[in-house]
mmCIF file of C-alpha atoms in Angstrom:
data_model
loop_
_atom_site.group_PDB
_atom_site.id
_atom_site.type_symbol
_atom_site.label_atom_id
_atom_site.label_comp_id
_atom_site.label_asym_id
_atom_site.label_seq_id
_atom_site.Cartn_x
_atom_site.Cartn_y
_atom_site.Cartn_z
ATOM 1 C CA UNK A 1 57.776 -5.549 20.200
ATOM 2 C CA UNK A 2 57.957 -6.373 16.530
ATOM 3 C CA UNK A 3 57.105 -9.991 15.897
ATOM 4 C CA UNK A 4 54.032 -11.780 17.128
ATOM 5 C CA UNK A 5 54.567 -14.972 19.054
ATOM 6 C CA UNK A 6 52.178 -17.802 19.626
ATOM 7 C CA UNK A 7 51.310 -18.319 23.291
ATOM 8 C CA UNK A 8 49.191 -21.169 24.587
ATOM 9 C CA UNK A 9 47.917 -21.481 28.132
ATOM 10 C CA UNK A 10 47.210 -25.028 29.281
ATOM 11 C CA UNK A 11 44.455 -25.275 31.888
ATOM 12 C CA UNK A 12 44.434 -28.651 33.607
ATOM 13 C CA UNK A 13 42.903 -28.039 37.056
ATOM 14 C CA UNK A 14 39.343 -27.770 38.316
ATOM 15 C CA UNK A 15 38.228 -24.242 39.207
ATOM 16 C CA UNK A 16 37.897 -23.881 42.982
ATOM 17 C CA UNK A 17 39.975 -26.466 44.865
ATOM 18 C CA UNK A 18 43.212 -24.642 44.057
ATOM 19 C CA UNK A 19 44.130 -21.166 42.843
ATOM 20 C CA UNK A 20 45.558 -22.345 39.489
ATOM 21 C CA UNK A 21 42.485 -21.702 37.359
ATOM 22 C CA UNK A 22 41.985 -18.126 38.519
ATOM 23 C CA UNK A 23 45.729 -17.389 38.359
ATOM 24 C CA UNK A 24 45.821 -18.608 34.774
ATOM 25 C CA UNK A 25 42.871 -16.433 33.840
ATOM 26 C CA UNK A 26 44.484 -13.358 35.398
ATOM 27 C CA UNK A 27 47.774 -14.008 33.614
ATOM 28 C CA UNK A 28 45.896 -14.401 30.326
ATOM 29 C CA UNK A 29 44.092 -11.094 30.831
ATOM 30 C CA UNK A 30 47.288 -9.278 31.786
ATOM 31 C CA UNK A 31 49.248 -10.928 28.984
ATOM 32 C CA UNK A 32 46.580 -9.961 26.456
ATOM 33 C CA UNK A 33 47.933 -6.393 26.625
ATOM 34 C CA UNK A 34 51.024 -7.556 24.723
ATOM 35 C CA UNK A 35 48.996 -8.302 21.597
ATOM 36 C CA UNK A 36 50.417 -11.711 20.944
ATOM 37 C CA UNK A 37 48.654 -14.653 19.330
ATOM 38 C CA UNK A 38 47.045 -16.173 22.414
ATOM 39 C CA UNK A 39 45.067 -19.374 22.762
ATOM 40 C CA UNK A 40 43.786 -21.322 25.764
ATOM 41 C CA UNK A 41 43.513 -25.066 26.015
ATOM 42 C CA UNK A 42 41.229 -26.798 28.486
ATOM 43 C CA UNK A 43 42.146 -30.399 29.121
ATOM 44 C CA UNK A 44 42.062 -32.937 31.940
ATOM 45 C CA UNK A 45 40.190 -31.369 34.897
ATOM 46 C CA UNK A 46 40.603 -27.964 33.255
ATOM 47 C CA UNK A 47 37.413 -28.617 31.284
ATOM 48 C CA UNK A 48 35.524 -28.170 34.573
ATOM 49 C CA UNK A 49 36.588 -24.504 34.630
ATOM 50 C CA UNK A 50 34.114 -23.593 31.924
ATOM 51 C CA UNK A 51 31.139 -25.688 33.089
ATOM 52 C CA UNK A 52 27.966 -23.666 32.926
ATOM 53 C CA UNK A 53 25.722 -22.978 35.908
ATOM 54 C CA UNK A 54 28.466 -22.354 38.499
ATOM 55 C CA UNK A 55 27.062 -20.757 41.644
ATOM 56 C CA UNK A 56 29.431 -20.144 44.552
ATOM 57 C CA UNK A 57 26.867 -18.373 46.725
ATOM 58 C CA UNK A 58 27.025 -21.022 49.446
ATOM 59 C CA UNK A 59 30.788 -21.570 49.562
ATOM 60 C CA UNK A 60 31.985 -17.996 50.109
ATOM 61 C CA UNK A 61 34.288 -17.925 47.072
ATOM 62 C CA UNK A 62 34.316 -15.626 44.085
ATOM 63 C CA UNK A 63 32.527 -17.148 41.098
ATOM 64 C CA UNK A 64 34.942 -16.200 38.346
ATOM 65 C CA UNK A 65 33.245 -18.209 35.605
ATOM 66 C CA UNK A 66 31.617 -15.029 34.152
ATOM 67 C CA UNK A 67 35.118 -13.675 33.505
ATOM 68 C CA UNK A 68 35.668 -16.261 30.751
ATOM 69 C CA UNK A 69 32.984 -14.383 28.816
ATOM 70 C CA UNK A 70 35.222 -11.283 28.844
ATOM 71 C CA UNK A 71 38.043 -13.068 27.010
ATOM 72 C CA UNK A 72 36.555 -12.036 23.667
ATOM 73 C CA UNK A 73 36.850 -8.366 24.685
ATOM 74 C CA UNK A 74 40.524 -9.037 25.373
ATOM 75 C CA UNK A 75 40.854 -10.475 21.853
ATOM 76 C CA UNK A 76 41.416 -13.971 23.170
ATOM 77 C CA UNK A 77 39.237 -15.878 20.758
ATOM 78 C CA UNK A 78 40.710 -19.373 20.539
ATOM 79 C CA UNK A 79 39.626 -21.696 23.321
ATOM 80 C CA UNK A 80 40.455 -25.321 22.595
ATOM 81 C CA UNK A 81 38.680 -27.989 24.602
ATOM 82 C CA UNK A 82 39.983 -31.528 24.468
ATOM 83 C CA UNK A 83 37.347 -34.029 23.358
ATOM 84 C CA UNK A 84 38.778 -37.001 25.267
ATOM 85 C CA UNK A 85 38.933 -35.007 28.512
ATOM 86 C CA UNK A 86 35.242 -34.153 28.159
ATOM 87 C CA UNK A 87 34.303 -37.756 27.411
ATOM 88 C CA UNK A 88 36.287 -39.177 30.327
ATOM 89 C CA UNK A 89 34.213 -36.908 32.572
ATOM 90 C CA UNK A 90 30.852 -37.733 31.007
ATOM 91 C CA UNK A 91 30.587 -34.210 29.597
ATOM 92 C CA UNK A 92 29.794 -32.730 26.215
ATOM 93 C CA UNK A 93 30.127 -29.241 24.771
ATOM 94 C CA UNK A 94 26.504 -28.593 25.830
ATOM 95 C CA UNK A 95 27.641 -28.722 29.462
ATOM 96 C CA UNK A 96 30.024 -25.828 28.873
ATOM 97 C CA UNK A 97 29.331 -22.104 28.843
ATOM 98 C CA UNK A 98 28.628 -20.636 25.438
ATOM 99 C CA UNK A 99 31.669 -18.407 24.985
ATOM 100 C CA UNK A 100 31.807 -16.059 22.042
ATOM 101 C CA UNK A 101 33.723 -13.131 20.617
ATOM 102 C CA UNK A 102 32.591 -10.320 18.372
ATOM 103 C CA UNK A 103 34.375 -9.718 15.107
ATOM 104 C CA UNK A 104 34.858 -5.979 14.731
ATOM 105 C CA UNK A 105 35.753 -6.447 11.063
ATOM 106 C CA UNK A 106 32.411 -8.076 10.356
ATOM 107 C CA UNK A 107 30.147 -5.549 12.066
ATOM 108 C CA UNK A 108 30.553 -7.218 15.476
ATOM 109 C CA UNK A 109 29.322 -10.580 14.237
ATOM 110 C CA UNK A 110 29.207 -13.038 17.144
ATOM 111 C CA UNK A 111 31.444 -16.078 16.730
ATOM 112 C CA UNK A 112 32.075 -19.142 18.874
ATOM 113 C CA UNK A 113 35.318 -19.114 20.826
ATOM 114 C CA UNK A 114 35.269 -22.765 21.866
ATOM 115 C CA UNK A 115 36.592 -25.405 19.507
ATOM 116 C CA UNK A 116 36.503 -29.035 20.539
ATOM 117 C CA UNK A 117 39.686 -30.753 19.394
ATOM 118 C CA UNK A 118 40.996 -34.279 19.770
ATOM 119 C CA UNK A 119 44.021 -35.094 21.899
ATOM 120 C CA UNK A 120 46.057 -35.618 18.732
ATOM 121 C CA UNK A 121 44.945 -32.263 17.342
ATOM 122 C CA UNK A 122 45.798 -30.534 20.609
ATOM 123 C CA UNK A 123 49.234 -32.138 20.582
ATOM 124 C CA UNK A 124 49.770 -30.702 17.117
ATOM 125 C CA UNK A 125 48.549 -27.256 18.217
ATOM 126 C CA UNK A 126 50.974 -27.334 21.134
ATOM 127 C CA UNK A 127 53.730 -28.159 18.711
ATOM 128 C CA UNK A 128 52.961 -25.004 16.710
ATOM 129 C CA UNK A 129 53.378 -22.661 19.705
ATOM 130 C CA UNK A 130 56.377 -20.541 20.580
ATOM 131 C CA UNK A 131 55.545 -20.681 24.283
ATOM 132 C CA UNK A 132 53.253 -22.950 26.291
ATOM 133 C CA UNK A 133 52.316 -21.946 29.840
ATOM 134 C CA UNK A 134 51.026 -24.650 32.127
ATOM 135 C CA UNK A 135 48.564 -24.155 34.967
ATOM 136 C CA UNK B 1 33.246 -49.568 64.185
ATOM 137 C CA UNK B 2 31.744 -47.619 61.317
ATOM 138 C CA UNK B 3 33.759 -45.093 59.411
ATOM 139 C CA UNK B 4 32.915 -41.954 57.458
ATOM 140 C CA UNK B 5 35.474 -41.581 54.680
ATOM 141 C CA UNK B 6 35.843 -38.118 53.162
ATOM 142 C CA UNK B 7 37.266 -37.332 49.725
ATOM 143 C CA UNK B 8 38.068 -33.781 48.642
ATOM 144 C CA UNK B 9 40.352 -34.270 45.636
ATOM 145 C CA UNK B 10 39.482 -34.794 42.007
ATOM 146 C CA UNK B 11 39.528 -38.527 41.220
ATOM 147 C CA UNK B 12 41.242 -37.764 37.910
ATOM 148 C CA UNK B 13 44.141 -36.032 39.612
ATOM 149 C CA UNK B 14 44.685 -37.914 42.856
ATOM 150 C CA UNK B 15 44.140 -41.447 44.084
ATOM 151 C CA UNK B 16 42.076 -40.293 47.113
ATOM 152 C CA UNK B 17 38.773 -41.558 45.741
ATOM 153 C CA UNK B 18 40.198 -44.902 44.618
ATOM 154 C CA UNK B 19 41.829 -45.463 48.010
ATOM 155 C CA UNK B 20 38.770 -44.388 49.946
ATOM 156 C CA UNK B 21 36.511 -46.728 47.954
ATOM 157 C CA UNK B 22 39.004 -49.575 48.304
ATOM 158 C CA UNK B 23 38.996 -49.155 52.078
ATOM 159 C CA UNK B 24 35.301 -48.498 52.556
ATOM 160 C CA UNK B 25 33.892 -51.586 54.253
ATOM 161 C CA UNK B 26 30.273 -52.683 54.478
ATOM 162 C CA UNK B 27 28.403 -50.272 56.751
ATOM 163 C CA UNK B 28 30.700 -47.330 56.183
ATOM 164 C CA UNK B 29 30.013 -44.146 54.245
ATOM 165 C CA UNK B 30 31.891 -41.937 51.808
ATOM 166 C CA UNK B 31 31.334 -38.195 51.616
ATOM 167 C CA UNK B 32 32.588 -36.268 48.593
ATOM 168 C CA UNK B 33 33.287 -32.543 48.926
ATOM 169 C CA UNK B 34 35.343 -29.767 47.284
ATOM 170 C CA UNK B 35 36.956 -31.184 44.113
ATOM 171 C CA UNK B 36 35.961 -34.634 45.317
ATOM 172 C CA UNK B 37 32.388 -33.983 44.145
ATOM 173 C CA UNK B 38 33.404 -34.803 40.571
ATOM 174 C CA UNK B 39 33.853 -38.414 41.715
ATOM 175 C CA UNK B 40 30.132 -38.613 42.481
ATOM 176 C CA UNK B 41 29.086 -37.895 38.898
ATOM 177 C CA UNK B 42 27.898 -40.576 36.517
ATOM 178 C CA UNK B 43 29.100 -41.349 33.025
ATOM 179 C CA UNK B 44 32.757 -40.721 33.765
ATOM 180 C CA UNK B 45 35.600 -43.160 33.190
ATOM 181 C CA UNK B 46 35.754 -43.664 36.975
ATOM 182 C CA UNK B 47 32.052 -43.785 37.891
ATOM 183 C CA UNK B 48 32.025 -47.568 38.225
ATOM 184 C CA UNK B 49 34.469 -47.471 41.129
ATOM 185 C CA UNK B 50 31.925 -45.486 43.121
ATOM 186 C CA UNK B 51 28.679 -46.959 41.851
ATOM 187 C CA UNK B 52 29.785 -50.565 42.402
ATOM 188 C CA UNK B 53 30.365 -50.060 46.138
ATOM 189 C CA UNK B 54 28.135 -52.469 48.069
ATOM 190 C CA UNK B 55 26.748 -51.599 51.481
ATOM 191 C CA UNK B 56 28.485 -48.215 51.453
ATOM 192 C CA UNK B 57 26.428 -45.058 51.777
ATOM 193 C CA UNK B 58 27.406 -42.229 49.450
ATOM 194 C CA UNK B 59 27.054 -38.522 50.196
ATOM 195 C CA UNK B 60 28.042 -35.313 48.437
ATOM 196 C CA UNK B 61 28.230 -31.753 49.765
ATOM 197 C CA UNK B 62 25.575 -29.656 47.974
ATOM 198 C CA UNK B 63 27.230 -26.220 48.140
ATOM 199 C CA UNK B 64 30.393 -27.606 46.497
ATOM 200 C CA UNK B 65 28.315 -29.190 43.736
ATOM 201 C CA UNK B 66 26.549 -25.899 43.040
ATOM 202 C CA UNK B 67 29.794 -23.923 43.031
ATOM 203 C CA UNK B 68 31.098 -26.199 40.281
ATOM 204 C CA UNK B 69 27.949 -26.157 38.190
ATOM 205 C CA UNK B 70 27.310 -29.864 38.699
ATOM 206 C CA UNK B 71 23.558 -30.450 38.536
ATOM 207 C CA UNK B 72 22.103 -33.050 40.895
ATOM 208 C CA UNK B 73 20.770 -35.114 37.992
ATOM 209 C CA UNK B 74 24.404 -35.855 37.099
ATOM 210 C CA UNK B 75 24.978 -37.731 40.331
ATOM 211 C CA UNK B 76 25.477 -41.473 40.456
ATOM 212 C CA UNK B 77 22.271 -43.215 41.573
ATOM 213 C CA UNK B 78 22.027 -43.464 45.331
ATOM 214 C CA UNK B 79 24.282 -40.509 46.119
ATOM 215 C CA UNK B 80 22.602 -38.239 48.658
ATOM 216 C CA UNK B 81 23.157 -34.496 48.773
ATOM 217 C CA UNK B 82 23.862 -32.982 52.192
ATOM 218 C CA UNK B 83 24.442 -29.414 53.362
ATOM 219 C CA UNK B 84 27.029 -28.252 55.919
ATOM 220 C CA UNK B 85 24.807 -29.269 58.822
ATOM 221 C CA UNK B 86 24.373 -32.669 57.227
ATOM 222 C CA UNK B 87 28.163 -32.967 56.995
ATOM 223 C CA UNK B 88 28.446 -32.337 60.744
ATOM 224 C CA UNK B 89 25.630 -34.769 61.499
ATOM 225 C CA UNK B 90 27.412 -37.494 59.524
ATOM 226 C CA UNK B 91 30.672 -36.815 61.321
ATOM 227 C CA UNK B 92 28.959 -37.364 64.665
ATOM 228 C CA UNK B 93 26.874 -40.312 63.476
ATOM 229 C CA UNK B 94 29.891 -42.412 62.524
ATOM 230 C CA UNK B 95 32.449 -43.649 65.041
ATOM 231 C CA UNK B 96 35.295 -41.929 63.261
ATOM 232 C CA UNK B 97 36.206 -39.913 60.226
ATOM 233 C CA UNK B 98 38.971 -40.880 57.832
ATOM 234 C CA UNK B 99 39.967 -38.023 55.546
ATOM 235 C CA UNK B 100 41.507 -39.029 52.212
ATOM 236 C CA UNK B 101 43.109 -35.680 51.480
ATOM 237 C CA UNK C 1 43.568 5.269 53.964
ATOM 238 C CA UNK C 2 39.863 5.316 54.834
ATOM 239 C CA UNK C 3 37.543 7.635 52.975
ATOM 240 C CA UNK C 4 34.707 9.663 54.511
ATOM 241 C CA UNK C 5 31.476 9.972 52.560
ATOM 242 C CA UNK C 6 27.852 10.448 53.525
ATOM 243 C CA UNK C 7 28.874 10.586 57.193
ATOM 244 C CA UNK C 8 30.344 7.096 56.984
ATOM 245 C CA UNK C 9 33.866 5.736 56.824
ATOM 246 C CA UNK C 10 34.912 3.342 54.057
ATOM 247 C CA UNK C 11 38.058 1.256 53.952
ATOM 248 C CA UNK C 12 40.392 1.661 50.965
ATOM 249 C CA UNK C 13 43.644 -0.055 49.999
ATOM 250 C CA UNK C 14 47.062 1.624 49.770
ATOM 251 C CA UNK C 15 46.294 2.818 46.240
ATOM 252 C CA UNK C 16 42.938 4.289 47.216
ATOM 253 C CA UNK C 17 40.676 1.571 45.819
ATOM 254 C CA UNK C 18 37.636 0.615 47.841
ATOM 255 C CA UNK C 19 38.224 -2.622 49.746
ATOM 256 C CA UNK C 20 34.625 -3.853 49.662
ATOM 257 C CA UNK C 21 32.935 -3.470 46.305
ATOM 258 C CA UNK C 22 29.521 -3.856 47.913
ATOM 259 C CA UNK C 23 30.147 -0.809 50.147
ATOM 260 C CA UNK C 24 30.024 1.523 47.160
ATOM 261 C CA UNK C 25 27.608 4.404 46.934
ATOM 262 C CA UNK C 26 27.637 7.414 44.597
ATOM 263 C CA UNK C 27 28.820 9.758 47.363
ATOM 264 C CA UNK C 28 32.119 7.829 47.461
ATOM 265 C CA UNK C 29 32.778 8.699 43.829
ATOM 266 C CA UNK C 30 32.011 12.361 44.569
ATOM 267 C CA UNK C 31 34.466 12.459 47.459
ATOM 268 C CA UNK C 32 37.203 10.658 45.512
ATOM 269 C CA UNK C 33 36.702 13.024 42.589
ATOM 270 C CA UNK C 34 36.905 16.063 44.866
ATOM 271 C CA UNK C 35 40.198 14.751 46.234
ATOM 272 C CA UNK C 36 41.456 14.576 42.634
ATOM 273 C CA UNK C 37 40.093 18.125 42.064
ATOM 274 C CA UNK C 38 37.524 16.886 39.606
ATOM 275 C CA UNK C 39 33.828 17.648 39.403
ATOM 276 C CA UNK C 40 31.711 14.754 38.210
ATOM 277 C CA UNK C 41 29.416 15.493 35.268
ATOM 278 C CA UNK C 42 26.837 13.300 33.539
ATOM 279 C CA UNK C 43 29.592 12.248 31.143
ATOM 280 C CA UNK C 44 31.698 10.989 34.038
ATOM 281 C CA UNK C 45 28.754 9.138 35.526
ATOM 282 C CA UNK C 46 28.034 7.469 32.195
ATOM 283 C CA UNK C 47 31.497 5.867 32.305
ATOM 284 C CA UNK C 48 31.364 5.081 36.036
ATOM 285 C CA UNK C 49 28.013 3.349 35.639
ATOM 286 C CA UNK C 50 29.275 1.550 32.565
ATOM 287 C CA UNK C 51 32.208 0.186 34.583
ATOM 288 C CA UNK C 52 29.958 -0.991 37.378
ATOM 289 C CA UNK C 53 27.760 -2.831 34.881
ATOM 290 C CA UNK C 54 30.829 -4.358 33.261
ATOM 291 C CA UNK C 55 32.053 -5.619 36.622
ATOM 292 C CA UNK C 56 28.642 -6.967 37.468
ATOM 293 C CA UNK C 57 28.598 -8.984 34.273
ATOM 294 C CA UNK C 58 32.224 -10.173 34.053
ATOM 295 C CA UNK C 59 33.573 -9.893 37.611
ATOM 296 C CA UNK C 60 36.597 -7.896 36.488
ATOM 297 C CA UNK C 61 37.526 -4.268 35.943
ATOM 298 C CA UNK C 62 38.427 -4.021 32.256
ATOM 299 C CA UNK C 63 41.846 -2.961 31.002
ATOM 300 C CA UNK C 64 41.768 0.509 29.469
ATOM 301 C CA UNK C 65 41.879 -0.630 25.844
ATOM 302 C CA UNK C 66 39.056 -3.089 26.538
ATOM 303 C CA UNK C 67 37.086 -0.315 28.205
ATOM 304 C CA UNK C 68 37.687 2.003 25.255
ATOM 305 C CA UNK C 69 36.436 -0.548 22.765
ATOM 306 C CA UNK C 70 33.430 -1.520 24.874
ATOM 307 C CA UNK C 71 32.462 2.120 25.423
ATOM 308 C CA UNK C 72 32.737 2.717 21.675
ATOM 309 C CA UNK C 73 30.379 -0.123 21.010
ATOM 310 C CA UNK C 74 27.841 0.840 23.658
ATOM 311 C CA UNK C 75 28.000 4.654 23.664
ATOM 312 C CA UNK C 76 29.344 5.452 20.216
ATOM 313 C CA UNK C 77 32.686 6.005 18.523
ATOM 314 C CA UNK C 78 32.899 9.645 19.674
ATOM 315 C CA UNK C 79 33.189 8.340 23.234
ATOM 316 C CA UNK C 80 35.067 5.132 22.580
ATOM 317 C CA UNK C 81 38.464 6.729 22.199
ATOM 318 C CA UNK C 82 41.216 7.441 24.657
ATOM 319 C CA UNK C 83 41.218 11.203 23.992
ATOM 320 C CA UNK C 84 37.641 11.516 25.194
ATOM 321 C CA UNK C 85 38.143 9.178 28.156
ATOM 322 C CA UNK C 86 41.355 10.907 29.261
ATOM 323 C CA UNK C 87 39.625 14.277 29.029
ATOM 324 C CA UNK C 88 37.148 13.001 31.615
ATOM 325 C CA UNK C 89 39.628 11.051 33.747
ATOM 326 C CA UNK C 90 43.060 12.675 33.438
ATOM 327 C CA UNK C 91 44.744 10.103 35.691
ATOM 328 C CA UNK C 92 43.722 7.350 33.312
ATOM 329 C CA UNK C 93 40.223 6.118 32.504
ATOM 330 C CA UNK C 94 41.068 2.614 33.692
ATOM 331 C CA UNK C 95 42.634 3.416 37.014
ATOM 332 C CA UNK C 96 40.824 6.597 38.014
ATOM 333 C CA UNK C 97 37.340 5.738 36.786
ATOM 334 C CA UNK C 98 37.531 2.241 38.273
ATOM 335 C CA UNK C 99 38.563 3.734 41.593
ATOM 336 C CA UNK C 100 35.589 6.128 41.532
ATOM 337 C CA UNK C 101 33.315 3.225 40.608
ATOM 338 C CA UNK C 102 34.474 1.226 43.626
ATOM 339 C CA UNK C 103 36.100 -1.466 41.483
ATOM 340 C CA UNK C 104 39.529 -3.006 42.010
ATOM 341 C CA UNK C 105 42.447 -1.860 39.882
ATOM 342 C CA UNK C 106 41.827 -3.070 36.325
ATOM 343 C CA UNK C 107 42.945 -6.584 35.460
ATOM 344 C CA UNK C 108 45.564 -6.254 32.789
ATOM 345 C CA UNK C 109 46.550 -2.781 33.950
ATOM 346 C CA UNK C 110 50.342 -2.579 33.792
#
């Protein structure tokens, strides 16, 4: 594979009611092996996927929210969260997990992965992609 | 006849919550579970639909709230948290259950 | 095919991975290693334990390149390279070490 393509994964569903969120995460982790330019967008109910404090102990389901913290290890460092989607749900960035990646080129300096973007900005980002996957 | 309405879909994705609230008469109750629990949170663009219900008791399933990281202080005023046993109790307490799936 | 260890029987999938992560005990790794004609040393255990900690924290078995990088960071560059890891786990540090550690097949393992 010679040229790098820009891939964006759109996450629009809440985490546990359907399998979409976990499927998306698995595809991202598998796809990360191809060393493309990967970003994730969380919009609509997808913002609920990265809410902090998830505890599935009483519902007999796997809590996969810790896996989002591994994305940095997989060199997936761009997580866009749509501002309007947060606001419509009464949420702010403080309600989300603090997701980071470590920059090997800067002596493993810890950097934020999440960027809050407006709907218009996200539309523009989508426009810049080669491929957009929707979950 | 009193009815327990149940809602298990996100209010932002499906019309289940809106329909349930529209059909919930005085003396009935609405229980939110699974992705329906998001409808019981305050400060959202849809909170008013739930909080303005008069004479309707509101319940939410605790384990589903916890799974999703929704703290109880986020709930609309008056919403009561129940566990699985509480869910069963409600189902027997009301004359019938209408599931807005 | 089930695996016998410590006088008990443990269920595995068709590729030999433990079905229930919580069933794992060190004896299982010993038996699996013996089946692969491998003797586990402290160096092997360092990686197996590392994988179990990784799973505990992130709920996934890391892909081999992720494992390599993470080992390099935690245990030093002399260990965080595929030559070293393959010398310990000739069938692949991702697949073989994860199997010994009782984890599922690595996510992103193709």
